[in-house]
Amino acid sequence: MAVTLDQQLLDILACPSDDHAPLRAGTPDDPDADVLTCTECGRRYPVTDGIPVLLLDEAQHPADRQSGQAP
């Protein structure tokens, strides 16, 4: 299921890490994934029941995806 957020909201959301880069819906591999992906650091933030969970502790790090480990 694809992330369905208001475009105005998506335009102002940013990664909570220090770089504060914009987020995009889905992932490069799966544009329909229920996550928001940071355009700078690659962290993936889950979207639960239509609500983005923008907590660094909940994010999946790019290294975690490669090793198959959970954050």
Short mmCIF file of N, CA, C and O in Angstrom, two decimals:
data_model
loop_
_atom_site.label_atom_id
_atom_site.label_comp_id
_atom_site.label_asym_id
_atom_site.label_seq_id
_atom_site.Cartn_x
_atom_site.Cartn_y
_atom_site.Cartn_z
N MET A 1 0.84 -1.18 0.00
CA MET A 1 0.00 0.00 0.00
C MET A 1 0.89 1.25 0.00
O MET A 1 1.83 1.34 0.77
N ALA A 2 0.60 2.18 -0.85
CA ALA A 2 1.40 3.39 -0.96
C ALA A 2 1.04 4.39 0.14
O ALA A 2 -0.08 4.43 0.62
N VAL A 3 2.02 5.19 0.50
CA VAL A 3 1.79 6.27 1.46
C VAL A 3 0.92 7.32 0.80
O VAL A 3 1.20 7.77 -0.31
N THR A 4 -0.16 7.69 1.47
CA THR A 4 -1.04 8.72 0.94
C THR A 4 -1.11 9.87 1.93
O THR A 4 -1.90 9.87 2.85
N LEU A 5 -0.21 10.82 1.76
CA LEU A 5 -0.17 12.02 2.59
C LEU A 5 -0.46 13.22 1.71
O LEU A 5 -0.13 13.23 0.52
N ASP A 6 -1.05 14.22 2.30
CA ASP A 6 -1.29 15.47 1.61
C ASP A 6 0.05 16.00 1.10
O ASP A 6 1.04 16.01 1.83
N GLN A 7 0.09 16.43 -0.15
CA GLN A 7 1.35 16.90 -0.75
C GLN A 7 1.93 18.09 0.01
O GLN A 7 3.14 18.20 0.16
N GLN A 8 1.08 18.97 0.53
CA GLN A 8 1.58 20.12 1.30
C GLN A 8 2.29 19.64 2.57
O GLN A 8 3.32 20.19 2.95
N LEU A 9 1.76 18.61 3.22
CA LEU A 9 2.41 18.05 4.41
C LEU A 9 3.73 17.40 4.01
O LEU A 9 4.75 17.63 4.66
N LEU A 10 3.72 16.62 2.96
CA LEU A 10 4.94 15.96 2.51
C LEU A 10 6.02 16.98 2.13
O LEU A 10 7.21 16.75 2.37
N ASP A 11 5.62 18.13 1.61
CA ASP A 11 6.57 19.18 1.23
C ASP A 11 7.28 19.79 2.43
O ASP A 11 8.42 20.26 2.30
N ILE A 12 6.65 19.79 3.61
CA ILE A 12 7.29 20.41 4.78
C ILE A 12 7.94 19.41 5.72
O ILE A 12 8.72 19.80 6.58
N LEU A 13 7.63 18.13 5.57
CA LEU A 13 8.26 17.12 6.44
C LEU A 13 9.74 16.98 6.09
O LEU A 13 10.12 17.05 4.92
N ALA A 14 10.54 16.77 7.12
CA ALA A 14 11.98 16.59 6.91
C ALA A 14 12.49 15.55 7.89
O ALA A 14 11.89 15.31 8.94
N CYS A 15 13.59 14.94 7.54
CA CYS A 15 14.24 13.96 8.40
C CYS A 15 14.62 14.63 9.72
O CYS A 15 15.18 15.73 9.73
N PRO A 16 14.34 14.00 10.86
CA PRO A 16 14.68 14.60 12.14
C PRO A 16 16.16 14.51 12.49
O PRO A 16 16.58 15.03 13.52
N SER A 17 16.98 13.87 11.66
CA SER A 17 18.41 13.82 11.93
C SER A 17 19.02 15.21 11.69
O SER A 17 18.34 16.13 11.24
N ASP A 18 20.27 15.36 11.98
CA ASP A 18 20.93 16.67 11.91
C ASP A 18 20.91 17.31 10.53
O ASP A 18 20.98 18.53 10.41
N ASP A 19 20.82 16.50 9.46
CA ASP A 19 20.86 17.10 8.12
C ASP A 19 19.52 17.70 7.69
O ASP A 19 19.48 18.53 6.82
N HIS A 20 18.42 17.27 8.30
CA HIS A 20 17.08 17.82 8.03
C HIS A 20 16.72 17.82 6.55
O HIS A 20 16.18 18.78 6.03
N ALA A 21 17.03 16.76 5.86
CA ALA A 21 16.75 16.68 4.43
C ALA A 21 15.28 16.33 4.19
O ALA A 21 14.62 15.76 5.06
N PRO A 22 14.77 16.65 3.00
CA PRO A 22 13.38 16.30 2.68
C PRO A 22 13.17 14.79 2.67
O PRO A 22 14.11 14.01 2.48
N LEU A 23 11.90 14.40 2.82
CA LEU A 23 11.52 12.99 2.78
C LEU A 23 10.73 12.73 1.51
O LEU A 23 10.08 13.62 0.98
N ARG A 24 10.81 11.49 1.03
CA ARG A 24 9.99 11.10 -0.12
C ARG A 24 9.20 9.85 0.27
O ARG A 24 9.65 9.04 1.09
N ALA A 25 8.05 9.69 -0.33
CA ALA A 25 7.20 8.54 -0.05
C ALA A 25 7.79 7.30 -0.69
O ALA A 25 8.34 7.34 -1.79
N GLY A 26 7.68 6.17 0.02
CA GLY A 26 8.18 4.91 -0.49
C GLY A 26 9.69 4.81 -0.44
O GLY A 26 10.35 5.56 0.28
N THR A 27 10.22 3.86 -1.19
CA THR A 27 11.66 3.65 -1.27
C THR A 27 12.05 3.58 -2.75
O THR A 27 11.18 3.40 -3.60
N PRO A 28 13.34 3.69 -3.04
CA PRO A 28 13.74 3.55 -4.45
C PRO A 28 13.36 2.18 -5.03
O PRO A 28 12.99 2.09 -6.20
N ASP A 29 13.44 1.14 -4.20
CA ASP A 29 13.11 -0.21 -4.67
C ASP A 29 11.62 -0.49 -4.69
O ASP A 29 11.15 -1.31 -5.47
N ASP A 30 10.87 0.17 -3.80
CA ASP A 30 9.44 -0.08 -3.67
C ASP A 30 8.71 1.24 -3.41
O ASP A 30 8.52 1.63 -2.26
N PRO A 31 8.27 1.92 -4.47
CA PRO A 31 7.60 3.20 -4.28
C PRO A 31 6.27 3.09 -3.55
O PRO A 31 5.74 4.09 -3.10
N ASP A 32 5.73 1.87 -3.40
CA ASP A 32 4.47 1.67 -2.70
C ASP A 32 4.65 1.29 -1.24
O ASP A 32 3.68 1.02 -0.54
N ALA A 33 5.89 1.27 -0.75
CA ALA A 33 6.15 0.90 0.65
C ALA A 33 5.55 1.96 1.59
O ALA A 33 5.51 3.14 1.26
N ASP A 34 5.09 1.52 2.76
CA ASP A 34 4.52 2.41 3.76
C ASP A 34 5.61 3.03 4.62
O ASP A 34 5.64 2.85 5.84
N VAL A 35 6.51 3.75 3.99
CA VAL A 35 7.60 4.43 4.69
C VAL A 35 7.85 5.76 4.01
O VAL A 35 7.46 5.98 2.86
N LEU A 36 8.51 6.65 4.75
CA LEU A 36 9.06 7.87 4.18
C LEU A 36 10.57 7.72 4.23
O LEU A 36 11.12 7.33 5.27
N THR A 37 11.25 8.00 3.14
CA THR A 37 12.70 7.82 3.04
C THR A 37 13.38 9.17 2.96
O THR A 37 12.99 10.03 2.17
N CYS A 38 14.43 9.34 3.78
CA CYS A 38 15.21 10.57 3.75
C CYS A 38 16.02 10.62 2.46
O CYS A 38 16.67 9.64 2.08
N THR A 39 15.99 11.77 1.80
CA THR A 39 16.71 11.91 0.54
C THR A 39 18.21 12.09 0.74
O THR A 39 18.97 11.98 -0.21
N GLU A 40 18.65 12.32 1.97
CA GLU A 40 20.06 12.52 2.25
C GLU A 40 20.70 11.29 2.91
O GLU A 40 21.65 10.72 2.39
N CYS A 41 20.17 10.87 4.05
CA CYS A 41 20.82 9.79 4.81
C CYS A 41 20.24 8.41 4.50
O CYS A 41 20.84 7.40 4.85
N GLY A 42 19.07 8.35 3.86
CA GLY A 42 18.48 7.07 3.49
C GLY A 42 17.67 6.39 4.59
O GLY A 42 17.16 5.30 4.38
N ARG A 43 17.56 7.01 5.78
CA ARG A 43 16.74 6.40 6.84
C ARG A 43 15.31 6.28 6.35
O ARG A 43 14.81 7.13 5.61
N ARG A 44 14.65 5.21 6.80
CA ARG A 44 13.26 4.97 6.43
C ARG A 44 12.40 5.05 7.68
O ARG A 44 12.66 4.35 8.66
N TYR A 45 11.38 5.90 7.61
CA TYR A 45 10.48 6.12 8.73
C TYR A 45 9.13 5.47 8.42
O TYR A 45 8.56 5.74 7.36
N PRO A 46 8.61 4.64 9.32
CA PRO A 46 7.34 3.97 9.04
C PRO A 46 6.17 4.95 9.04
O PRO A 46 6.19 5.98 9.72
N VAL A 47 5.16 4.61 8.26
CA VAL A 47 3.90 5.34 8.27
C VAL A 47 2.86 4.34 8.77
O VAL A 47 2.59 3.32 8.13
N THR A 48 2.32 4.60 9.96
CA THR A 48 1.38 3.69 10.61
C THR A 48 0.00 4.32 10.63
O THR A 48 -0.17 5.41 11.18
N ASP A 49 -0.97 3.65 10.03
CA ASP A 49 -2.34 4.17 9.95
C ASP A 49 -2.37 5.59 9.39
O ASP A 49 -3.12 6.44 9.87
N GLY A 50 -1.53 5.87 8.40
CA GLY A 50 -1.50 7.16 7.76
C GLY A 50 -0.74 8.24 8.51
O GLY A 50 -0.72 9.39 8.10
N ILE A 51 -0.08 7.87 9.63
CA ILE A 51 0.65 8.83 10.45
C ILE A 51 2.14 8.54 10.37
O ILE A 51 2.58 7.46 10.76
N PRO A 52 2.94 9.49 9.88
CA PRO A 52 4.39 9.27 9.83
C PRO A 52 4.98 9.24 11.24
O PRO A 52 4.67 10.09 12.07
N VAL A 53 5.81 8.24 11.50
CA VAL A 53 6.48 8.10 12.79
C VAL A 53 7.92 8.59 12.59
O VAL A 53 8.79 7.84 12.20
N LEU A 54 8.13 9.88 12.85
CA LEU A 54 9.41 10.51 12.56
C LEU A 54 10.29 10.54 13.80
O LEU A 54 10.74 11.59 14.26
N LEU A 55 10.55 9.37 14.33
CA LEU A 55 11.42 9.22 15.49
C LEU A 55 12.69 8.49 15.04
O LEU A 55 12.61 7.44 14.40
N LEU A 56 13.84 9.05 15.40
CA LEU A 56 15.10 8.41 15.01
C LEU A 56 15.19 6.99 15.54
O LEU A 56 15.74 6.10 14.87
N ASP A 57 14.65 6.75 16.73
CA ASP A 57 14.69 5.40 17.32
C ASP A 57 13.84 4.40 16.53
O ASP A 57 14.06 3.19 16.63
N GLU A 58 12.87 4.87 15.79
CA GLU A 58 11.99 3.99 15.01
C GLU A 58 12.45 3.83 13.57
O GLU A 58 11.91 3.01 12.83
N ALA A 59 13.41 4.63 13.14
CA ALA A 59 13.86 4.61 11.75
C ALA A 59 14.71 3.38 11.46
O ALA A 59 15.41 2.87 12.34
N GLN A 60 14.62 2.95 10.23
CA GLN A 60 15.49 1.87 9.77
C GLN A 60 16.67 2.52 9.07
O GLN A 60 16.50 3.31 8.13
N HIS A 61 17.87 2.22 9.53
CA HIS A 61 19.08 2.81 8.98
C HIS A 61 19.47 2.10 7.69
O HIS A 61 19.21 0.92 7.52
N PRO A 62 20.13 2.79 6.77
CA PRO A 62 20.57 2.16 5.53
C PRO A 62 21.43 0.92 5.76
O PRO A 62 21.28 -0.08 5.08
N ALA A 63 22.31 0.91 6.77
CA ALA A 63 23.16 -0.25 7.06
C ALA A 63 22.32 -1.43 7.53
O ALA A 63 22.63 -2.58 7.24
N ASP A 64 21.22 -1.17 8.23
CA ASP A 64 20.34 -2.24 8.70
C ASP A 64 19.67 -2.95 7.53
O ASP A 64 19.47 -4.15 7.56
N ARG A 65 19.33 -2.21 6.48
CA ARG A 65 18.70 -2.83 5.31
C ARG A 65 19.68 -3.77 4.63
O ARG A 65 19.31 -4.83 4.16
N GLN A 66 20.95 -3.38 4.56
CA GLN A 66 21.93 -4.20 3.85
C GLN A 66 22.22 -5.48 4.61
O GLN A 66 22.41 -6.53 4.03
N SER A 67 22.27 -5.41 5.95
CA SER A 67 22.60 -6.59 6.73
C SER A 67 21.38 -7.42 7.08
O SER A 67 21.51 -8.52 7.59
N GLY A 68 20.16 -6.85 6.87
CA GLY A 68 18.96 -7.58 7.18
C GLY A 68 18.60 -7.54 8.65
O GLY A 68 17.71 -8.25 9.09
N GLN A 69 19.25 -6.67 9.43
CA GLN A 69 18.96 -6.57 10.84
C GLN A 69 17.90 -5.52 11.09
O GLN A 69 17.75 -4.58 10.33
N ALA A 70 17.17 -5.67 12.17
CA ALA A 70 16.20 -4.66 12.58
C ALA A 70 16.94 -3.55 13.31
O ALA A 70 18.01 -3.78 13.87
N PRO A 71 16.35 -2.33 13.29
CA PRO A 71 17.02 -1.21 13.96
C PRO A 71 17.11 -1.39 15.45
O PRO A 71 16.41 -2.09 16.07
#
